Each structure stands twice: as C-alpha cells, then as structure tokens.
Amino acid sequence: MSGKIFIIEDEPSIIQLVQHNLEKEGFIVSSSINGNNGLKELKKFEPNLLLLDWMLPDLSGIEICKNIRKDMKLKSLPIIMLTAKGEEEDKIKGLDSGVDDYLTKPFSFNELLARIKAVLRRSDPKIVSDYIEFDDLKLNRNERRVFRSDIEITLGPTEFRLLEFFLLNPKRVYSRDQILENVWPNNINVESRTIDVHIRRLRKSVNLKNKKELIRTVRSAGYSLI
Amino acid sequence: MSGKIFIIEDEPSIIQLVQHNLEKEGFIVSSSINGNNGLKELKKFEPNLLLLDWMLPDLSGIEICKNIRKDMKLKSLPIIMLTAKGEEEDKIKGLDSGVDDYLTKPFSFNELLARIKAVLRRSDPKIVSDYIEFDDLKLNRNERRVFRSDIEITLGPTEFRLLEFFLLNPKRVYSRDQILENVWPNNINVESRTIDVHIRRLRKSVNLKNKKELIRTVRSAGYSLI
DNA sequence: TTTAAATGTTACAAAATTGTTACAATTTAA
DNA sequence: TTAAATTGTAACAATTTTGTAACATTTAAA
C-alpha cells in the first residue's frame, strides 16, 4: 500500500490513532487540527485522499469541501467525511458538496481503512495493495482469491462479498439487516432468510474438513467471524 | 537488457526500490537525491535514460530538463518525469520542455519498466531486449512474437495487446471496463461483450492442447492470468 | 416435556453471466 | 483491385448464480 493521506480533525486522540495505524499500513500521513491551516498545508502536501472532520473549530467541513472543489488542482481529491452520530440529515447536504464517502464516529480503524481503500480504488487503483488476513484465512482482492491454510477456496460472487464484509470487522456480530445493507447492491430487496442460505453456502466453501467453524451464529442477533 | 539509467529523486525509498529492480533487469543504475549534484554526476555517468522527479529540494525537474536540453551532449537524452498526483496541468508544461514520458506516483515497478522500455525503444532499440515472461509463456515485443513452451503462437493485433496488458500485472483480475480503458484506443466505444469474444480468441490461440488454461474467468469481476 | 421461534439444509426454477459461433463491415496486404 | 485478415456485434448455448419455498433440526422458554 502506498499513497498520501491528509487529515483535518480537531480531536488529537483520533488523529493519533488514525495517523499511526495508517502509517503502519504504508501510507504517508500528515494532519492539521483546524480548517484554515489545513487547507494551506493540504495544498503543499498533495495527498491522494483527505479525511475531513465535519465539525471543526473554525471552518466547517462543508466549507472546506466547497473550497477544495473550486481549486483546479484539488478538484478531484477524494474526500471521506467524518461525522458524529445524529447528523444523518446533514449527510445529504454533504453528499451534494462532493464528498466521496462518510464514516460515523465512533468507528473502528478497520472500517475506516476499508472505506479509504474503496475510495482510492475508484480514484487510483494502483495505490491499493489489498490483502486481508484473519486466522488461517487469506483474502486477496486484486487476484480475487481466498485461501484457508494455503488451500485455495472457490467462492461465488456473493460469498466473496460476504466474506470480504465479515473480514472488515472480524469477531463483530452483524445483524441480517446490516449484512443486507452492506453486502447486497443498494435498493435491492431480498428476504432476510436469503442471508441464511448464503451463510450456509459460505460455510460449506470455507470450512474444509478438519478445520474449525469460522462463522458463528448468534441466535436472534446475526452472524460473525470467530 | 542493457543500458545505463540515472535517477534524480529525493525520496530514498523510491530510489532504493527502483534502483534495485532495474539492476535486476540488467541495467546499470546510478542516482542522486538532488538536482545540482545530479546534473554534475549525470554528465560523468552518460546514461541512456534519466528518471527525473518533478519536485526536488533545490532545482525543479523542469529546470533540470531545460538545462539538459541546452547541453549538446545531453540534448537527446530520453527523460521520464515522475510526478505526484494532482499535477495534471503541469504535465502539459512539462511536455513542452522536452520530456519523453510521464509517470504518476505511486506507480508499480512493472509500469515504470514498461515506460522505460517504450522510451528506449524509440531512442535506441538495440538496448531493449524486451521480453516478458510468465509461466511457460514468453512475449517478445521487439519481434512481436509469442511462445508457449517454446512453440510459437500467432496472435492478431488485439490479441497481442490484450496479452501484453495482462502480462503487466499477471494474476490480477481486471474488470471489462479496465480492459477496455487499457487495451482499446482512447475514446473508442465498444460493447463490453466484445471483450469476451477477444478473450475467447486469445484463449484459442494461447491454449495449445495439453496445456493448462492461462486465462481465468472470474464471474462478475473480469479476467486474469493464472 | 412441550411448544414456538430461530436457524440449518436441500432442491429447484428463474435470472444473470459467460462461452461460442457466424456474419457483415472494415482494414490491410498482396 | 482483389483476397485475406481483422473487428464488432448479434444470436443462441451452456453454465453459474440467486432467491425462495419447503422441510428438518436446534434452541430457549413456558
């Protein structure tokens, strides 16, 4: 993984966490804790992506966005907006102003990383190296291959997306609704039982004999990786 | 492959990566991390090609370019400029100042190698051996010949470009859109199904009997070499 | 234990995707 | 110019994927 990421965010704890982890992933990271300075430094730094907090002490995230979209050089800079919970309506306003994606605080680093990759993949696929690992499971997105203990597994498209999704936050339990939202294409309607069948298919593919179960059923809650 | 390549670039990590890999390819490589020294050493080294970073601590890439073009001995030295993203406009400026090609950071080594070969091929075809190999497949660009296990294969023009493209990033899955963008001439419009037919033609030519399939179909994603 | 709810499993038809062939239009070579 | 090669697309075949229904099994509560 390579590429440069700039962060404008006023909570130092968030900056620290995100910066540190992104650097561990191989990104070059720089940051600012306010909007006006951020804009200036941003232009010098020439990032491949911007993480932008919604609420800032001076300029609002939206202001910064508009500012960036006017600038010829930065016009196509991908932006991920960080919003606090309860700003759902504002999401729509924000989308109009040219933000590429959103993330609601609090978030896990893996979620953020996934969004960053997704956005970068669209704008500049070369940057994303893309390799997820969990336990003895390896998923290579570029090659679209999955291995369990170095034995290749063949997955159908939905099974692949499903596993990809679980790997973003392994161990976490997802409800059927959450799975639907994230794994199925938007505005498609399938019954929630459909997920059970796909889980079954994924299990069948992933659980080679002699290997322990990777997908846990949490009764009345959903599924998770373990 | 033979020939000498000089690098002027201030990020040591890039120098290291590029130098090492170019040497593995058979080039003789030397480098400098700033413009003024670079210019001096360059004249002693007498390279066949220069990799030049756009942004340098002292002289800009453009300055160096102009300097070189004034020098009788270096007048025809091929130059590949390395630019960070978001300098699109500058590309044009740069082209006027006599740069032969561009590469936007970050880039994969294979992309760089392809550009280097393309430029050298124009300026001094003898230097470029130009030879891509993957599994038991050999593609010789100079002679426009392809071999599978030392048996020559005849490919049509599109089949050749298609295979060439897959060989730049073997194993990686490309969507039909990506293939269209990279293999077909710009601003041409063909249906995505057309690719399937060309893949079929390529397969027919490349898969000699008793040989395993080289092109993998990834349902709902695209194709890749394996 | 009995019962109801939740989940597992299987089968199957419809839908989507890809493979294959043929053919007309265009380009290239002879 | 004529013949051969190349190209894009349509049409149909083969294959894979998908969603759901139906029935089986498990779990938790009464």
XYZ file of C-alpha atoms (C1' of nucleotides) in Angstrom:
512
model
C 0.000 0.000 0.000
C 1.254 3.474 -0.768
C -0.143 6.946 -1.232
C -0.519 10.075 0.872
C -3.392 10.886 3.197
C -4.158 14.200 4.853
C -6.325 14.522 7.947
C -8.217 17.574 9.140
C -9.675 16.774 12.554
C -9.710 18.637 15.853
C -9.661 15.701 18.246
C -5.999 14.844 18.801
C -6.817 11.352 20.033
C -8.465 10.490 16.729
C -5.613 11.967 14.708
C -3.113 9.997 16.708
C -4.922 6.698 16.356
C -5.656 7.074 12.679
C -2.291 8.505 11.695
C -0.375 5.813 13.494
C -2.368 2.983 12.017
C -2.382 4.395 8.514
C 1.382 4.742 8.635
C 1.635 1.152 9.733
C -0.345 0.329 6.591
C 2.248 2.084 4.480
C 0.578 5.430 3.883
C 2.346 8.736 4.238
C 0.183 10.798 6.576
C 0.046 14.453 7.530
C -2.609 16.300 9.521
C -3.981 19.577 10.772
C -6.290 20.377 13.676
C -8.089 23.263 12.047
C -9.619 24.164 8.749
C -7.720 27.225 7.588
C -4.258 25.895 8.237
C -5.359 22.520 6.975
C -6.284 23.930 3.606
C -2.883 25.560 3.215
C -0.852 22.559 4.273
C -3.057 20.310 2.202
C -2.023 22.082 -0.973
C 1.635 21.650 -0.184
C 1.253 18.030 0.844
C -0.617 16.923 -2.288
C -2.392 13.923 -0.775
C -4.197 11.155 -2.619
C -7.056 11.349 -0.144
C -8.454 13.642 2.546
C -10.070 12.651 5.840
C -12.201 15.569 6.871
C -13.982 16.144 10.143
C -17.459 17.557 9.883
C -17.294 19.840 12.912
C -14.212 22.000 13.151
C -13.444 24.972 15.373
C -13.174 27.452 12.514
C -14.370 26.354 9.075
C -16.975 23.626 8.754
C -16.157 20.522 6.763
C -18.619 21.600 4.125
C -16.876 24.934 3.680
C -13.592 23.177 3.190
C -15.149 20.829 0.707
C -16.522 23.626 -1.412
C -13.194 25.363 -1.223
C -11.410 22.284 -2.448
C -13.796 21.613 -5.285
C -13.200 25.130 -6.609
C -9.451 24.593 -6.712
C -8.368 23.223 -10.068
C -5.555 21.167 -8.607
C -7.655 19.644 -5.858
C -10.868 19.293 -7.803
C -10.664 15.534 -7.940
C -9.195 14.909 -4.500
C -11.187 12.104 -2.890
C -12.696 13.104 0.450
C -14.035 10.985 3.278
C -16.079 12.919 5.798
C -16.068 12.019 9.479
C -19.352 12.847 11.163
C -20.539 12.470 14.717
C -23.675 10.469 15.298
C -27.001 12.175 14.827
C -26.024 14.197 11.793
C -27.865 11.899 9.456
C -29.762 14.662 7.677
C -26.630 16.578 7.096
C -25.280 13.622 5.199
C -27.435 14.571 2.273
C -26.216 18.162 2.260
C -22.717 16.863 2.411
C -23.151 14.485 -0.463
C -24.124 17.369 -2.696
C -20.913 19.150 -1.878
C -18.857 16.423 -3.420
C -17.840 14.117 -0.617
C -16.920 10.614 -1.730
C -17.886 8.736 1.401
C -18.901 9.085 5.036
C -17.985 7.489 8.288
C -19.882 7.978 11.519
C -17.921 8.352 14.722
C -17.097 6.285 16.582
C -15.657 3.928 14.009
C -13.164 1.095 14.058
C -9.904 1.590 12.258
C -10.679 -1.341 10.010
C -13.880 0.271 8.858
C -12.020 3.441 8.046
C -9.349 1.512 6.211
C -11.949 -0.276 4.168
C -13.589 2.972 3.142
C -10.254 4.512 2.285
C -9.368 1.575 0.111
C -12.738 1.588 -1.578
C -12.453 5.267 -2.417
C -8.834 5.013 -3.516
C -9.661 2.015 -5.622
C -12.085 4.119 -7.580
C -9.823 7.123 -7.972
C -6.476 5.394 -8.361
C -6.483 1.591 -8.139
C -2.711 1.349 -8.235
C -2.425 2.638 -4.690
C -4.366 -0.182 -3.073
C -2.481 -3.384 -2.389
C -5.382 -5.084 -0.829
C -4.855 -8.113 1.208
C -6.910 -9.184 4.206
C -5.926 -11.887 6.624
C -7.719 -13.422 9.592
C -6.715 -16.572 11.401
C -5.721 -19.065 8.715
C -7.842 -17.282 6.124
C -6.360 -15.079 3.448
C -8.299 -12.956 1.002
C -6.582 -11.309 -1.942
C -8.768 -8.729 -3.551
C -6.662 -7.946 -6.599
C -6.478 -11.542 -7.607
C -9.862 -12.313 -6.147
C -8.627 -15.368 -4.415
C -9.267 -16.861 -0.991
C -7.149 -19.345 0.900
C -7.738 -21.365 4.047
C -4.433 -22.650 5.408
C -2.918 -22.084 1.984
C -5.516 -24.210 0.244
C -7.419 -22.238 -2.329
C -11.138 -21.902 -1.944
C -13.547 -21.083 -4.736
C -16.301 -18.660 -3.848
C -19.234 -17.332 -5.817
C -19.627 -13.569 -6.127
C -21.968 -13.145 -3.178
C -19.977 -15.489 -0.987
C -16.879 -13.446 -1.780
C -18.535 -10.145 -0.903
C -19.965 -11.663 2.247
C -16.615 -12.918 3.444
C -14.980 -9.635 2.484
C -17.536 -7.843 4.623
C -17.029 -10.049 7.647
C -13.300 -9.621 7.356
C -13.605 -5.858 7.749
C -14.576 -6.356 11.362
C -13.874 -9.898 12.291
C -15.412 -11.093 15.539
C -18.081 -8.450 15.354
C -21.650 -9.689 15.130
C -23.686 -8.333 12.244
C -27.439 -8.424 12.101
C -29.123 -9.618 8.954
C -30.161 -6.062 8.221
C -26.602 -4.840 8.447
C -25.416 -7.609 6.205
C -28.091 -6.783 3.669
C -27.177 -3.116 3.630
C -23.510 -3.730 3.182
C -23.250 -6.793 1.018
C -26.193 -6.522 -1.323
C -26.399 -3.856 -4.004
C -28.453 -0.865 -2.929
C -32.221 -0.680 -3.341
C -32.498 -4.376 -3.889
C -34.985 -6.284 -1.790
C -34.330 -9.778 -0.616
C -35.808 -11.670 2.284
C -33.728 -11.888 5.390
C -33.776 -15.683 5.228
C -31.825 -15.436 1.990
C -28.830 -14.469 4.059
C -29.038 -17.694 5.997
C -28.742 -19.612 2.777
C -25.751 -17.627 1.650
C -24.130 -18.065 5.029
C -24.661 -21.756 4.640
C -23.021 -21.650 1.202
C -20.094 -19.642 2.513
C -19.671 -22.060 5.393
C -19.691 -25.012 3.064
C -16.901 -23.471 0.993
C -14.804 -22.138 3.833
C -14.989 -24.980 6.320
C -12.674 -27.522 4.856
C -12.833 -30.781 6.729
C -10.720 -30.907 9.857
C -10.921 -27.144 10.040
C -12.854 -25.413 12.753
C -16.016 -23.446 12.065
C -15.202 -19.854 11.084
C -18.670 -18.392 11.088
C -20.542 -18.168 14.336
C -24.305 -17.962 14.614
C -25.511 -15.632 17.311
C -29.083 -16.523 17.932
C -31.510 -13.645 17.456
C -28.625 -11.326 16.621
C -26.844 -12.396 13.479
C -23.514 -13.846 12.401
C -19.860 -13.177 12.985
C -16.411 -14.463 12.237
C -14.509 -16.142 15.043
C 18.610 -5.824 -21.314
C 21.463 -3.394 -21.118
C 21.937 0.344 -20.865
C 22.546 2.898 -18.155
C 19.870 4.727 -16.215
C 20.315 7.735 -13.948
C 17.796 8.679 -11.274
C 17.273 12.081 -9.685
C 14.746 11.689 -6.888
C 14.674 12.882 -3.291
C 12.682 10.061 -1.709
C 15.227 7.402 -0.767
C 12.602 4.672 -0.589
C 11.716 5.186 -4.237
C 15.364 5.263 -5.317
C 16.049 2.060 -3.476
C 13.088 0.215 -4.916
C 13.624 1.371 -8.460
C 17.395 1.015 -8.491
C 17.308 -2.499 -7.111
C 14.704 -3.703 -9.561
C 16.294 -2.034 -12.549
C 19.591 -3.659 -11.716
C 17.851 -6.990 -11.515
C 16.632 -6.284 -15.040
C 20.192 -5.816 -16.210
C 20.501 -2.037 -16.239
C 23.409 -0.155 -14.763
C 21.938 2.392 -12.386
C 23.228 5.452 -10.592
C 21.333 8.113 -8.687
C 21.325 11.437 -6.908
C 18.972 12.902 -4.332
C 19.196 16.492 -5.503
C 19.212 18.468 -8.674
C 22.558 20.274 -8.721
C 24.714 17.311 -7.820
C 22.563 15.151 -10.036
C 23.334 17.273 -13.057
C 27.084 17.004 -12.487
C 27.133 13.265 -11.877
C 24.800 12.735 -14.782
C 27.336 14.156 -17.213
C 30.019 11.827 -15.966
C 27.749 8.807 -15.949
C 26.468 9.217 -19.529
C 23.186 7.349 -19.094
C 20.866 6.153 -21.831
C 17.891 7.410 -19.897
C 17.040 9.720 -16.998
C 14.339 9.243 -14.368
C 13.587 12.672 -13.017
C 11.455 13.647 -10.062
C 9.255 16.649 -10.604
C 9.611 18.114 -7.133
C 13.135 18.370 -5.804
C 14.540 20.257 -2.822
C 16.697 22.585 -4.917
C 16.119 22.677 -8.674
C 12.745 21.697 -10.074
C 12.536 18.900 -12.569
C 11.669 21.403 -15.250
C 14.817 23.436 -14.571
C 16.922 20.342 -14.928
C 15.171 19.453 -18.131
C 15.882 22.814 -19.688
C 19.474 22.588 -18.541
C 19.885 19.240 -20.168
C 18.317 20.251 -23.439
C 20.803 23.128 -23.727
C 23.764 20.778 -23.326
C 24.941 19.495 -26.699
C 25.996 16.136 -25.336
C 22.765 15.511 -23.435
C 20.417 17.093 -25.930
C 18.847 13.813 -26.931
C 18.894 12.081 -23.541
C 15.470 10.494 -23.016
C 13.769 11.673 -19.844
C 10.907 10.161 -17.897
C 9.389 12.516 -15.373
C 7.974 11.264 -12.088
C 5.087 13.400 -10.872
C 2.851 13.234 -7.835
C -0.861 13.146 -8.390
C -2.732 16.363 -8.975
C -0.121 17.874 -11.218
C -2.104 17.083 -14.317
C -1.908 20.572 -15.755
C 1.780 20.710 -15.223
C 2.095 17.678 -17.400
C 1.495 19.846 -20.413
C 4.066 22.390 -19.352
C 6.473 19.574 -18.850
C 5.854 18.066 -22.229
C 6.864 21.307 -23.864
C 10.167 21.258 -22.080
C 11.183 18.082 -23.778
C 10.191 15.258 -21.504
C 9.615 11.957 -23.260
C 7.117 10.422 -20.891
C 5.441 10.754 -17.503
C 4.607 8.501 -14.655
C 2.343 9.437 -11.788
C 3.351 8.415 -8.308
C 2.681 5.990 -6.879
C 3.403 3.501 -9.625
C 4.170 -0.196 -9.815
C 7.629 -1.159 -10.921
C 6.220 -3.001 -13.903
C 4.562 0.146 -15.126
C 7.789 2.044 -14.837
C 9.651 -0.693 -16.636
C 7.135 -0.662 -19.444
C 7.555 3.099 -19.897
C 11.318 2.862 -19.793
C 11.298 0.201 -22.448
C 8.886 2.133 -24.609
C 11.063 5.242 -24.464
C 14.305 3.359 -25.022
C 12.765 1.500 -27.905
C 12.213 4.792 -29.683
C 15.608 6.274 -28.918
C 17.814 3.212 -29.108
C 16.096 -0.055 -29.958
C 19.233 -2.112 -29.507
C 19.215 -1.565 -25.761
C 15.812 -3.072 -25.200
C 15.628 -6.808 -25.167
C 12.030 -6.537 -24.286
C 10.888 -9.731 -23.133
C 8.055 -10.549 -20.813
C 7.783 -13.976 -19.344
C 5.083 -15.607 -17.269
C 4.836 -19.298 -16.581
C 5.662 -21.058 -19.852
C 4.619 -18.028 -21.873
C 7.129 -15.706 -23.498
C 6.287 -12.474 -25.233
C 8.901 -10.674 -27.277
C 7.879 -7.148 -28.042
C 10.643 -6.244 -30.442
C 9.922 -9.133 -32.698
C 6.235 -9.215 -31.832
C 6.373 -12.895 -31.216
C 4.774 -15.059 -28.570
C 5.778 -18.518 -27.439
C 4.087 -21.092 -25.252
C 6.629 -23.667 -24.075
C 8.890 -22.629 -26.959
C 6.190 -23.232 -29.528
C 5.395 -20.091 -31.442
C 1.887 -18.725 -31.337
C 0.344 -16.388 -33.882
C -1.771 -13.612 -32.441
C -3.845 -10.928 -34.080
C -3.181 -7.301 -33.116
C -5.854 -7.062 -30.459
C -4.986 -10.437 -29.024
C -1.376 -9.303 -28.750
C -2.245 -6.065 -26.940
C -4.603 -7.949 -24.675
C -1.973 -10.457 -23.666
C 0.612 -7.696 -23.278
C -1.743 -5.918 -20.905
C -2.409 -8.969 -18.793
C 1.316 -9.615 -18.572
C 1.954 -6.227 -16.942
C 0.099 -7.404 -13.867
C -0.286 -11.106 -14.135
C -2.648 -12.770 -11.671
C -4.536 -9.576 -11.117
C -8.206 -9.590 -12.074
C -9.254 -6.860 -14.468
C -12.817 -5.800 -14.999
C -14.110 -5.414 -18.512
C -14.057 -1.674 -18.039
C -10.412 -1.689 -17.057
C -9.540 -3.848 -20.011
C -11.389 -1.529 -22.337
C -9.593 1.512 -20.974
C -6.180 -0.005 -21.268
C -6.265 -2.165 -24.340
C -8.528 -0.294 -26.702
C -7.546 3.054 -28.227
C -8.930 6.003 -26.314
C -12.393 7.406 -26.905
C -13.468 4.380 -28.828
C -16.699 2.749 -27.830
C -17.157 -0.957 -27.950
C -19.577 -3.114 -26.056
C -18.269 -4.922 -23.040
C -19.272 -8.251 -24.564
C -16.747 -7.637 -27.312
C -14.056 -8.329 -24.766
C -15.459 -11.771 -24.132
C -15.076 -12.595 -27.771
C -11.496 -11.375 -27.873
C -10.721 -13.310 -24.721
C -12.106 -16.350 -26.442
C -9.879 -15.703 -29.454
C -6.844 -15.195 -27.255
C -7.612 -18.385 -25.370
C -7.953 -20.331 -28.566
C -4.517 -19.185 -29.694
C -2.749 -19.487 -26.374
C -4.137 -22.732 -25.042
C -2.312 -25.318 -27.063
C -3.660 -28.768 -26.422
C -2.230 -30.464 -23.360
C -1.519 -27.060 -21.901
C -3.451 -25.717 -18.971
C -5.769 -22.754 -19.256
C -3.864 -19.481 -18.846
C -6.783 -17.091 -18.631
C -9.078 -17.291 -15.679
C -12.668 -16.108 -15.756
C -13.780 -14.516 -12.518
C -17.524 -14.429 -12.664
C -18.987 -10.956 -12.103
C -15.486 -9.481 -11.911
C -13.474 -9.995 -15.063
C -10.478 -11.947 -16.278
C -6.921 -12.587 -15.158
C -3.832 -14.575 -15.988
C -3.029 -17.545 -13.800
C -41.673 -32.169 28.433
C -43.920 -29.387 25.163
C -44.091 -25.603 22.140
C -42.762 -21.836 19.377
C -39.191 -19.347 17.330
C -34.893 -19.334 15.038
C -31.720 -21.410 12.165
C -29.890 -25.317 9.068
C -30.397 -27.817 4.865
C -31.905 -29.079 0.377
C -33.933 -28.615 -4.035
C -35.362 -26.053 -7.845
C -36.729 -22.640 -11.261
C -35.646 -18.008 -12.779
C -32.162 -14.751 -13.764
C -27.631 -13.407 -14.818
C -23.269 -14.235 -16.732
C -20.178 -16.164 -19.861
C -18.919 -19.223 -23.984
C -19.288 -19.958 -28.776
C -20.311 -19.328 -33.466
C -21.489 -16.919 -37.516
C -21.517 -12.974 -40.254
C -21.181 -8.370 -42.188
C -18.243 -4.336 -42.175
C -13.852 -2.591 -42.271
C -8.934 -2.606 -42.712
C -4.714 -4.398 -44.502
C -1.761 -6.831 -47.595
C -0.768 -8.716 -51.996
C -8.271 -4.134 -57.379
C -8.803 -8.460 -55.123
C -8.076 -11.527 -51.422
C -7.163 -12.191 -46.760
C -7.218 -10.772 -42.170
C -9.350 -8.341 -38.503
C -13.070 -6.478 -35.870
C -17.504 -5.682 -33.552
C -21.904 -7.421 -32.665
C -25.920 -10.336 -32.662
C -27.833 -14.664 -31.582
C -28.008 -18.750 -29.284
C -25.981 -22.311 -25.983
C -24.010 -23.578 -21.733
C -23.050 -22.595 -17.219
C -23.297 -20.380 -12.834
C -25.626 -17.805 -9.524
C -29.545 -16.420 -6.920
C -33.728 -16.160 -4.193
C -37.280 -18.654 -2.170
C -40.051 -22.372 -0.595
C -40.353 -26.424 1.996
C -38.952 -29.309 5.416
C -35.533 -30.629 9.243
C -33.183 -29.549 13.256
C -31.857 -26.926 17.174
C -32.610 -23.771 20.939
C -34.866 -21.417 24.615
C -38.811 -20.566 27.257
C -43.042 -21.962 29.385
